[in-house]
Coordinates of N, CA and C in Angstrom, one line a residue:
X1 N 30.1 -19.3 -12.6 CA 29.1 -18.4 -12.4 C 28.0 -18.6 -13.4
X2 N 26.5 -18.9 -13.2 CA 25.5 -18.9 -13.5 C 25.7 -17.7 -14.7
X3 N 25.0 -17.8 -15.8 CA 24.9 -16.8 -16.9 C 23.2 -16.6 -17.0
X4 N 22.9 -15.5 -16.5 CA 21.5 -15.3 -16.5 C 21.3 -14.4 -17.7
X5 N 20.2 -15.0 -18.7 CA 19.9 -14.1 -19.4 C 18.9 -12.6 -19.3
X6 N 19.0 -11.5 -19.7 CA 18.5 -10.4 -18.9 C 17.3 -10.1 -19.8
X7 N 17.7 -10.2 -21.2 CA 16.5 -9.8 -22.0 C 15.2 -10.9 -21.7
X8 N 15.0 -12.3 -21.4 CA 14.3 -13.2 -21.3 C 13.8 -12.9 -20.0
X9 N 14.2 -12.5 -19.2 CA 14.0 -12.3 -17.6 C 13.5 -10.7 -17.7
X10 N 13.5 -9.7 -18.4 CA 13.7 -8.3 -18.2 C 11.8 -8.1 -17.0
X11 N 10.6 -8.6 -17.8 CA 9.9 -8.8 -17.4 C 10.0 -9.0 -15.5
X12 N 10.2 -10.2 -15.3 CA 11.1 -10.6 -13.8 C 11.6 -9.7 -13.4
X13 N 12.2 -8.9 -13.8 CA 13.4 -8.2 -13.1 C 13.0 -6.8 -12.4
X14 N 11.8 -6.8 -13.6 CA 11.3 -5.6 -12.8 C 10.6 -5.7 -11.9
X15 N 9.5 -6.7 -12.5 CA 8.2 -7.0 -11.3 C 9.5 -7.4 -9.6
X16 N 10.1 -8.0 -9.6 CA 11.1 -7.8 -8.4 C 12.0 -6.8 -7.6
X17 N 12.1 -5.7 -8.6 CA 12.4 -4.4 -8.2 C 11.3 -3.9 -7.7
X18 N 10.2 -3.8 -8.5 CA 9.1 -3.3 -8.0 C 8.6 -3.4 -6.8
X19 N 8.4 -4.9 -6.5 CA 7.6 -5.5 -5.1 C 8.8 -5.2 -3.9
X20 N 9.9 -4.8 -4.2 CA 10.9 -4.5 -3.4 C 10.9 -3.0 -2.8
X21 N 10.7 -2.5 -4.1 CA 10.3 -0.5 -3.9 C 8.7 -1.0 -3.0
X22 N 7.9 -1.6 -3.6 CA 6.4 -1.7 -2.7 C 6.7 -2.4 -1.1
X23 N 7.6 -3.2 -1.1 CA 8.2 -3.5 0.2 C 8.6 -2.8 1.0
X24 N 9.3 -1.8 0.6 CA 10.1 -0.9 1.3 C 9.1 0.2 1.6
X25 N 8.9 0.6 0.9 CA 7.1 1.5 1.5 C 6.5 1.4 2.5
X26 N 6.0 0.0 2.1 CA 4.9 -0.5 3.2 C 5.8 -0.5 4.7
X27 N 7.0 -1.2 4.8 CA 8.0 -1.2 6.2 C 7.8 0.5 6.7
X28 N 8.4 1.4 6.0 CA 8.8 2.9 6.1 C 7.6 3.1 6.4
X29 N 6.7 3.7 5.7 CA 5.3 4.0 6.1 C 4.3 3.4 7.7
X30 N 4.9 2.0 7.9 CA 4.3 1.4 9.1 C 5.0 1.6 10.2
X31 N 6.5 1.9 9.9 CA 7.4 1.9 11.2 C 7.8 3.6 11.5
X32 N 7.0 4.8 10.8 CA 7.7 5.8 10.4 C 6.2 6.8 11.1
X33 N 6.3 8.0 11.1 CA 5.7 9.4 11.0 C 4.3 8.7 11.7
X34 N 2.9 9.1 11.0 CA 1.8 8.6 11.5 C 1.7 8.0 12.3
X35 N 2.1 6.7 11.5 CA 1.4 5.1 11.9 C 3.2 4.6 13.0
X36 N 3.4 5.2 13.2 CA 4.6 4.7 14.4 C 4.9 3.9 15.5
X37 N 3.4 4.4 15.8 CA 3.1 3.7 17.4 C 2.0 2.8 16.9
X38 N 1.5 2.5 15.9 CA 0.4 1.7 15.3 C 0.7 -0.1 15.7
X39 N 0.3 -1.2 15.5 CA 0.7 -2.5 15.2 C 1.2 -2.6 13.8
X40 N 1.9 -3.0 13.3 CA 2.5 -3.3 11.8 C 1.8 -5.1 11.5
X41 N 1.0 -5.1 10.4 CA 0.8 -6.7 9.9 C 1.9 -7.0 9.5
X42 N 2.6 -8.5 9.9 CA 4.2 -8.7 9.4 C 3.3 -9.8 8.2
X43 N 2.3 -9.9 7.8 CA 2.0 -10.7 6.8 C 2.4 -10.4 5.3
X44 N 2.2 -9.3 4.8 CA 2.8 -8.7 3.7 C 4.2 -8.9 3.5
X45 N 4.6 -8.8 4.3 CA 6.3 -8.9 4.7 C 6.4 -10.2 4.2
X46 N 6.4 -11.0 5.0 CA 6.4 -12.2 4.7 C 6.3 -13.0 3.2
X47 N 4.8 -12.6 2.8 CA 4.4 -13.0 1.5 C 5.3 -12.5 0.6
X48 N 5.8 -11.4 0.4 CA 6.0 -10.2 -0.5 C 8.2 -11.0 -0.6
X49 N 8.4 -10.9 0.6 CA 9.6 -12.0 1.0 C 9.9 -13.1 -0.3
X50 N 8.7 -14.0 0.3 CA 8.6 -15.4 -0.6 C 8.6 -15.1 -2.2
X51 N 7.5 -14.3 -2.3 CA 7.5 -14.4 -3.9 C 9.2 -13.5 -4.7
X52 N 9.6 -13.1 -3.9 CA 11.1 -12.3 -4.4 C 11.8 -13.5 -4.3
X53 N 11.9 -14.4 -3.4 CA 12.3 -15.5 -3.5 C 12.2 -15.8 -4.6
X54 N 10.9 -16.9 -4.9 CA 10.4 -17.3 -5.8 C 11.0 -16.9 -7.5
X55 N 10.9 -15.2 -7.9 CA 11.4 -14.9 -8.3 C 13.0 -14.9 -8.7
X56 N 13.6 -14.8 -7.6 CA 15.2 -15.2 -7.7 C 15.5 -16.4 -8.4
X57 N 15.2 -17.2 -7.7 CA 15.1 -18.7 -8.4 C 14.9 -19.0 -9.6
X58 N 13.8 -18.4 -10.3 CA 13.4 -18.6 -11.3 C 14.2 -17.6 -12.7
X59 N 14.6 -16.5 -11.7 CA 15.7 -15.8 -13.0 C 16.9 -16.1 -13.1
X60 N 17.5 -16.9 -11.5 CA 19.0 -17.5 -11.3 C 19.5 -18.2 -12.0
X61 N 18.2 -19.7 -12.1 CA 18.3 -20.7 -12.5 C 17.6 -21.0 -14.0
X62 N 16.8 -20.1 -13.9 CA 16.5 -19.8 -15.3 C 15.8 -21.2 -16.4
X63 N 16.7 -21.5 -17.6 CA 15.9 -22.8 -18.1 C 16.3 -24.3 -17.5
X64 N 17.5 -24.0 -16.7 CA 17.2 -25.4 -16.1 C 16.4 -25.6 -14.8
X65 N 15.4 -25.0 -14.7 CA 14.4 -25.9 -14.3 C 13.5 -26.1 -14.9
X66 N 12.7 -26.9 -14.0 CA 11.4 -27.7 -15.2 C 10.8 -26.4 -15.5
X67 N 9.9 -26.6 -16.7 CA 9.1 -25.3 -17.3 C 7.7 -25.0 -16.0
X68 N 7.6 -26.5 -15.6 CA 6.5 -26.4 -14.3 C 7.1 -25.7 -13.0
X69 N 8.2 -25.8 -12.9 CA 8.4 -25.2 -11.8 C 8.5 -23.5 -12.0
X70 N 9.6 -23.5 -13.2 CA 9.2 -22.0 -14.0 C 7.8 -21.4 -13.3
X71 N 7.0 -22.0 -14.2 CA 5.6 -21.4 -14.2 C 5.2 -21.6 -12.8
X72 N 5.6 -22.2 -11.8 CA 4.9 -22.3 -10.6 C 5.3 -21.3 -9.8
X73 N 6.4 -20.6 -9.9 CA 7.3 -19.7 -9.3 C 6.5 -18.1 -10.1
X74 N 6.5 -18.1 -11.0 CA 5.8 -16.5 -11.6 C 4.5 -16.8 -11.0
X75 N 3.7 -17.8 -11.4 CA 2.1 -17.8 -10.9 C 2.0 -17.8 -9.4
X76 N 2.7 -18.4 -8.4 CA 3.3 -18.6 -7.3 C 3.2 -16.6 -6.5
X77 N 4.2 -16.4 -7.4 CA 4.7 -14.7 -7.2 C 3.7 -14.2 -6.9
X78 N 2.9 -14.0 -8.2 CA 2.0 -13.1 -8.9 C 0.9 -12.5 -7.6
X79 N 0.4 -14.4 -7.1 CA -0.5 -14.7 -6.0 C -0.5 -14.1 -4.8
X80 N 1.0 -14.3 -4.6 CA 1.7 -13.7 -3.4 C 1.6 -12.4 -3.1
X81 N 1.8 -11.9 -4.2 CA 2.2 -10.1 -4.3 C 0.5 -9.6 -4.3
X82 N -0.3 -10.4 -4.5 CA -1.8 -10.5 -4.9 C -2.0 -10.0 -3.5
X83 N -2.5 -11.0 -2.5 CA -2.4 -11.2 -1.2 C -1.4 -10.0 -0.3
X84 N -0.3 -9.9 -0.8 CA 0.7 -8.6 -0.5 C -0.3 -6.9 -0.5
X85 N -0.7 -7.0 -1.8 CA -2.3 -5.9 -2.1 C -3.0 -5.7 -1.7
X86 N -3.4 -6.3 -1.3 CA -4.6 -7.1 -0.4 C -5.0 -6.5 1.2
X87 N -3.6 -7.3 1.8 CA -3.4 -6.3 3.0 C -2.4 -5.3 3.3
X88 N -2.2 -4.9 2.1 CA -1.5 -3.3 2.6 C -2.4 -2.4 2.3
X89 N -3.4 -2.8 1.4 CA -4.7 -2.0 1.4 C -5.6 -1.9 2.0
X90 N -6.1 -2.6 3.2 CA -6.6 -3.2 3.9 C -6.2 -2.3 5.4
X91 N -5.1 -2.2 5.1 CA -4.0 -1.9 6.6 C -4.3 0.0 6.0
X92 N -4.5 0.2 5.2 CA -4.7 1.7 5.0 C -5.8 2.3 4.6
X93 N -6.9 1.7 5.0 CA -8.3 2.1 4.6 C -8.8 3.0 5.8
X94 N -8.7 3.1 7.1 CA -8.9 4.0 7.9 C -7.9 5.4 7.4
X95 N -6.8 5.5 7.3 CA -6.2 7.0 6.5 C -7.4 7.2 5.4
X96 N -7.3 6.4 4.8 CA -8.0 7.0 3.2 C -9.3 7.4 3.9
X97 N -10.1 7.1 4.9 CA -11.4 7.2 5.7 C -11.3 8.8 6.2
X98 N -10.2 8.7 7.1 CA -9.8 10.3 7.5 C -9.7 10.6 6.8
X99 N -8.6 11.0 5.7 CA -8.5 11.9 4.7 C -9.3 12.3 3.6
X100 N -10.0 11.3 2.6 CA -10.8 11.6 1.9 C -12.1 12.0 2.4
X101 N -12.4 11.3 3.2 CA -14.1 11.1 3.4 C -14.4 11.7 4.7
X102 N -13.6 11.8 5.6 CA -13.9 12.6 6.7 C -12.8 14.0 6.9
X103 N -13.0 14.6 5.9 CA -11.8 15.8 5.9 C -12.3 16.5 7.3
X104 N -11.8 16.5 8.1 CA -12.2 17.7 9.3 C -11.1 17.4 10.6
X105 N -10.4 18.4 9.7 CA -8.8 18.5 10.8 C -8.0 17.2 11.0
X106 N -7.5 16.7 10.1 CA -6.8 15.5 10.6 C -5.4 16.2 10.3
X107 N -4.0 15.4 10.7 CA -3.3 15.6 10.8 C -2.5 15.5 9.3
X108 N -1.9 16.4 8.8 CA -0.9 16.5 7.9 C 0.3 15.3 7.3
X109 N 0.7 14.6 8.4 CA 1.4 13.4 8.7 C 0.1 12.4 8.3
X110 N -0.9 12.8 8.5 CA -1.9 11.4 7.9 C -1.9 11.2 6.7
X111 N -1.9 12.4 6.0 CA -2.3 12.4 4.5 C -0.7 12.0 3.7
X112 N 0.1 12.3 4.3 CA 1.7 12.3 3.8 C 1.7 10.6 3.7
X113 N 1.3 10.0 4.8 CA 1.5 8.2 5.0 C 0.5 7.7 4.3
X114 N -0.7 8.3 4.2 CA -1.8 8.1 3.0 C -0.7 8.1 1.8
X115 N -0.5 9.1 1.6 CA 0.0 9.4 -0.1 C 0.8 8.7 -0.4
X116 N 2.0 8.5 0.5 CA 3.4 7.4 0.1 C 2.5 6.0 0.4
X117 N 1.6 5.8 0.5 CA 1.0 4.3 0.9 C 0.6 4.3 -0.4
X118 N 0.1 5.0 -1.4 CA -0.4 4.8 -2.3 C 0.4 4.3 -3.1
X119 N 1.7 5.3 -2.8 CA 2.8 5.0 -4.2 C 3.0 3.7 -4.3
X120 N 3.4 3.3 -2.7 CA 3.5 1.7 -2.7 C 2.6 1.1 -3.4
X121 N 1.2 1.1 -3.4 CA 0.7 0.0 -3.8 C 0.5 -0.2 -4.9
X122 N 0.6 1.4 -5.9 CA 0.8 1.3 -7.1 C 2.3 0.3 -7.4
X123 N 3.6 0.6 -7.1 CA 4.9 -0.6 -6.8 C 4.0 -1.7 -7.6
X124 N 3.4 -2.3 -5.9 CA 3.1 -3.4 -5.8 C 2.1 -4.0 -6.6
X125 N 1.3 -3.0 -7.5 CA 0.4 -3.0 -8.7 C 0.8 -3.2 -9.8
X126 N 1.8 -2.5 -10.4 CA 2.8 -2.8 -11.4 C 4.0 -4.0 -11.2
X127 N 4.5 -4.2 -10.0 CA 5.1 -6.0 -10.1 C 4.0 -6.9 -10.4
X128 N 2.9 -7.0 -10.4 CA 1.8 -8.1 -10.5 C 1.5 -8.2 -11.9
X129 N 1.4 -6.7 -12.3 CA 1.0 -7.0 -13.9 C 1.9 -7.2 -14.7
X130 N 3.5 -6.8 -14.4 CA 4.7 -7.7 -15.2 C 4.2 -8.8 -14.7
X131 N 4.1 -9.7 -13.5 CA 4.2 -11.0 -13.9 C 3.3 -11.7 -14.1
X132 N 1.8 -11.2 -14.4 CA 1.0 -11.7 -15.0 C 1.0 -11.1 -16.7
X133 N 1.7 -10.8 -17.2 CA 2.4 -10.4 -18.6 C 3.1 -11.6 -18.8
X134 N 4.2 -11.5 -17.8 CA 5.4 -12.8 -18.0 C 4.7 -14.3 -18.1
X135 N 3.7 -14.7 -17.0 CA 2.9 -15.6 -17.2 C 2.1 -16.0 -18.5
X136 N 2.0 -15.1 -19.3 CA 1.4 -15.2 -20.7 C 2.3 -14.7 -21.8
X137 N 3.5 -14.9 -21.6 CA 4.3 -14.1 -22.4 C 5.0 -15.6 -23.4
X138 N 4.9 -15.7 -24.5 CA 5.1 -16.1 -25.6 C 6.9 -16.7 -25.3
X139 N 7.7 -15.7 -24.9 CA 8.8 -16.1 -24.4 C 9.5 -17.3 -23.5
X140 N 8.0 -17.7 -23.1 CA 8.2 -18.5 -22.1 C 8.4 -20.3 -22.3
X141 N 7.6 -20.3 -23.4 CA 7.4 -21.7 -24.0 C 8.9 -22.0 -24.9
X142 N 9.1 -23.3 -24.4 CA 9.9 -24.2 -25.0 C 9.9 -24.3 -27.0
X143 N 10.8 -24.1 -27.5 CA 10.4 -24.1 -28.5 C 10.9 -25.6 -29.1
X144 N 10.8 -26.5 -30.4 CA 11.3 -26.9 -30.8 C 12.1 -26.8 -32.2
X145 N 13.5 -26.8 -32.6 CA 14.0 -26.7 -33.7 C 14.1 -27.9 -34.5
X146 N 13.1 -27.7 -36.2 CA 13.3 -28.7 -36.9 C 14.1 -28.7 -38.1
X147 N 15.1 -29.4 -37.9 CA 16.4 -29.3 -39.2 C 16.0 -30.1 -40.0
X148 N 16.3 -29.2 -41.0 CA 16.0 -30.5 -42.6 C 17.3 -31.0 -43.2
X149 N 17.7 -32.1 -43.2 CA 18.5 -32.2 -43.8 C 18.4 -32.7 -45.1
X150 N 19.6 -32.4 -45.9 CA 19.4 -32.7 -47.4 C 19.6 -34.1 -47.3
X151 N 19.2 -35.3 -48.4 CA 19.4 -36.9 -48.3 C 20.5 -37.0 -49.0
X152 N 20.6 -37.9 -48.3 CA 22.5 -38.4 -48.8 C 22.5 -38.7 -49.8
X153 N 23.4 -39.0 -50.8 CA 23.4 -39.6 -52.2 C 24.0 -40.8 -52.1

């Protein structure tokens, strides 16, 4: 069994809980109450998928892989989950339309799938900025150790 280290990954671990809570959101909220009978974008899904992927990989396997692939997998993510933001925000700008800006009788159930849409994208706001933390995180670089030794006599 793989020995993953947790403190070197803790970063990781969250931003992948997170975009998983922001996952789960965005599904519930599209397939649920309001927006029920709506079309659902499966693009989010998809992206949001990949970069959890991406992430697995890279906490599984950890330093053996290359440091490029390392890094191509968090920047990879980051992008992903970017794009993930993108259009879940996108997909909820008519609620925010009724509710904030056109207050005049809308439905109760709007503002409820408004509001849990937000939590999500906060989720999905806070996985991006762990992994653009982890992406600049000092932890990440290879280090090298130089032994001195004493000269033989």
């Amino acid at each position: 069994m793989a020995q993953i280290n947790v403190k070197a990954s803790l970063r990781e671990i969250i931003a992948l809980v997170l975009a998983v809570a922001g996952l789960a959101v965005y599904i519930v909220t599209s397939t649920t109450g309001y927006l029920a009978g709506t079309a659902m974008n499966v693009l989010p899904i998809v992206l949001t998928v990949v970069a959890v992927a991406a992430l697995v990989v890279d906490i599984a396997l950890g330093s053996r892989l290359p440091a490029v692939v390392r890094d191509l997998c968090v920047v990879g993510a980051s992008a992903l989950l970017a794009a993930s933001i993108a259009l879940f925000v996108m997909a909820r700008v008519t609620l925010a339309a009724d509710v904030y800006f056109i207050p005049v009788n809308y439905p109760a159930a709007e503002a409820d799938a408004l509001h849990i849409s937000i939590a999500g994208v906060v989720c999905y706001l806070l996985a991006d900025i762990a992994l653009i933390v982890e992406a600049f995180a000092a932890s990440r670089v290879a280090r090298a150790t130089i032994v001195v030794e004493p000269a033989a006599a």
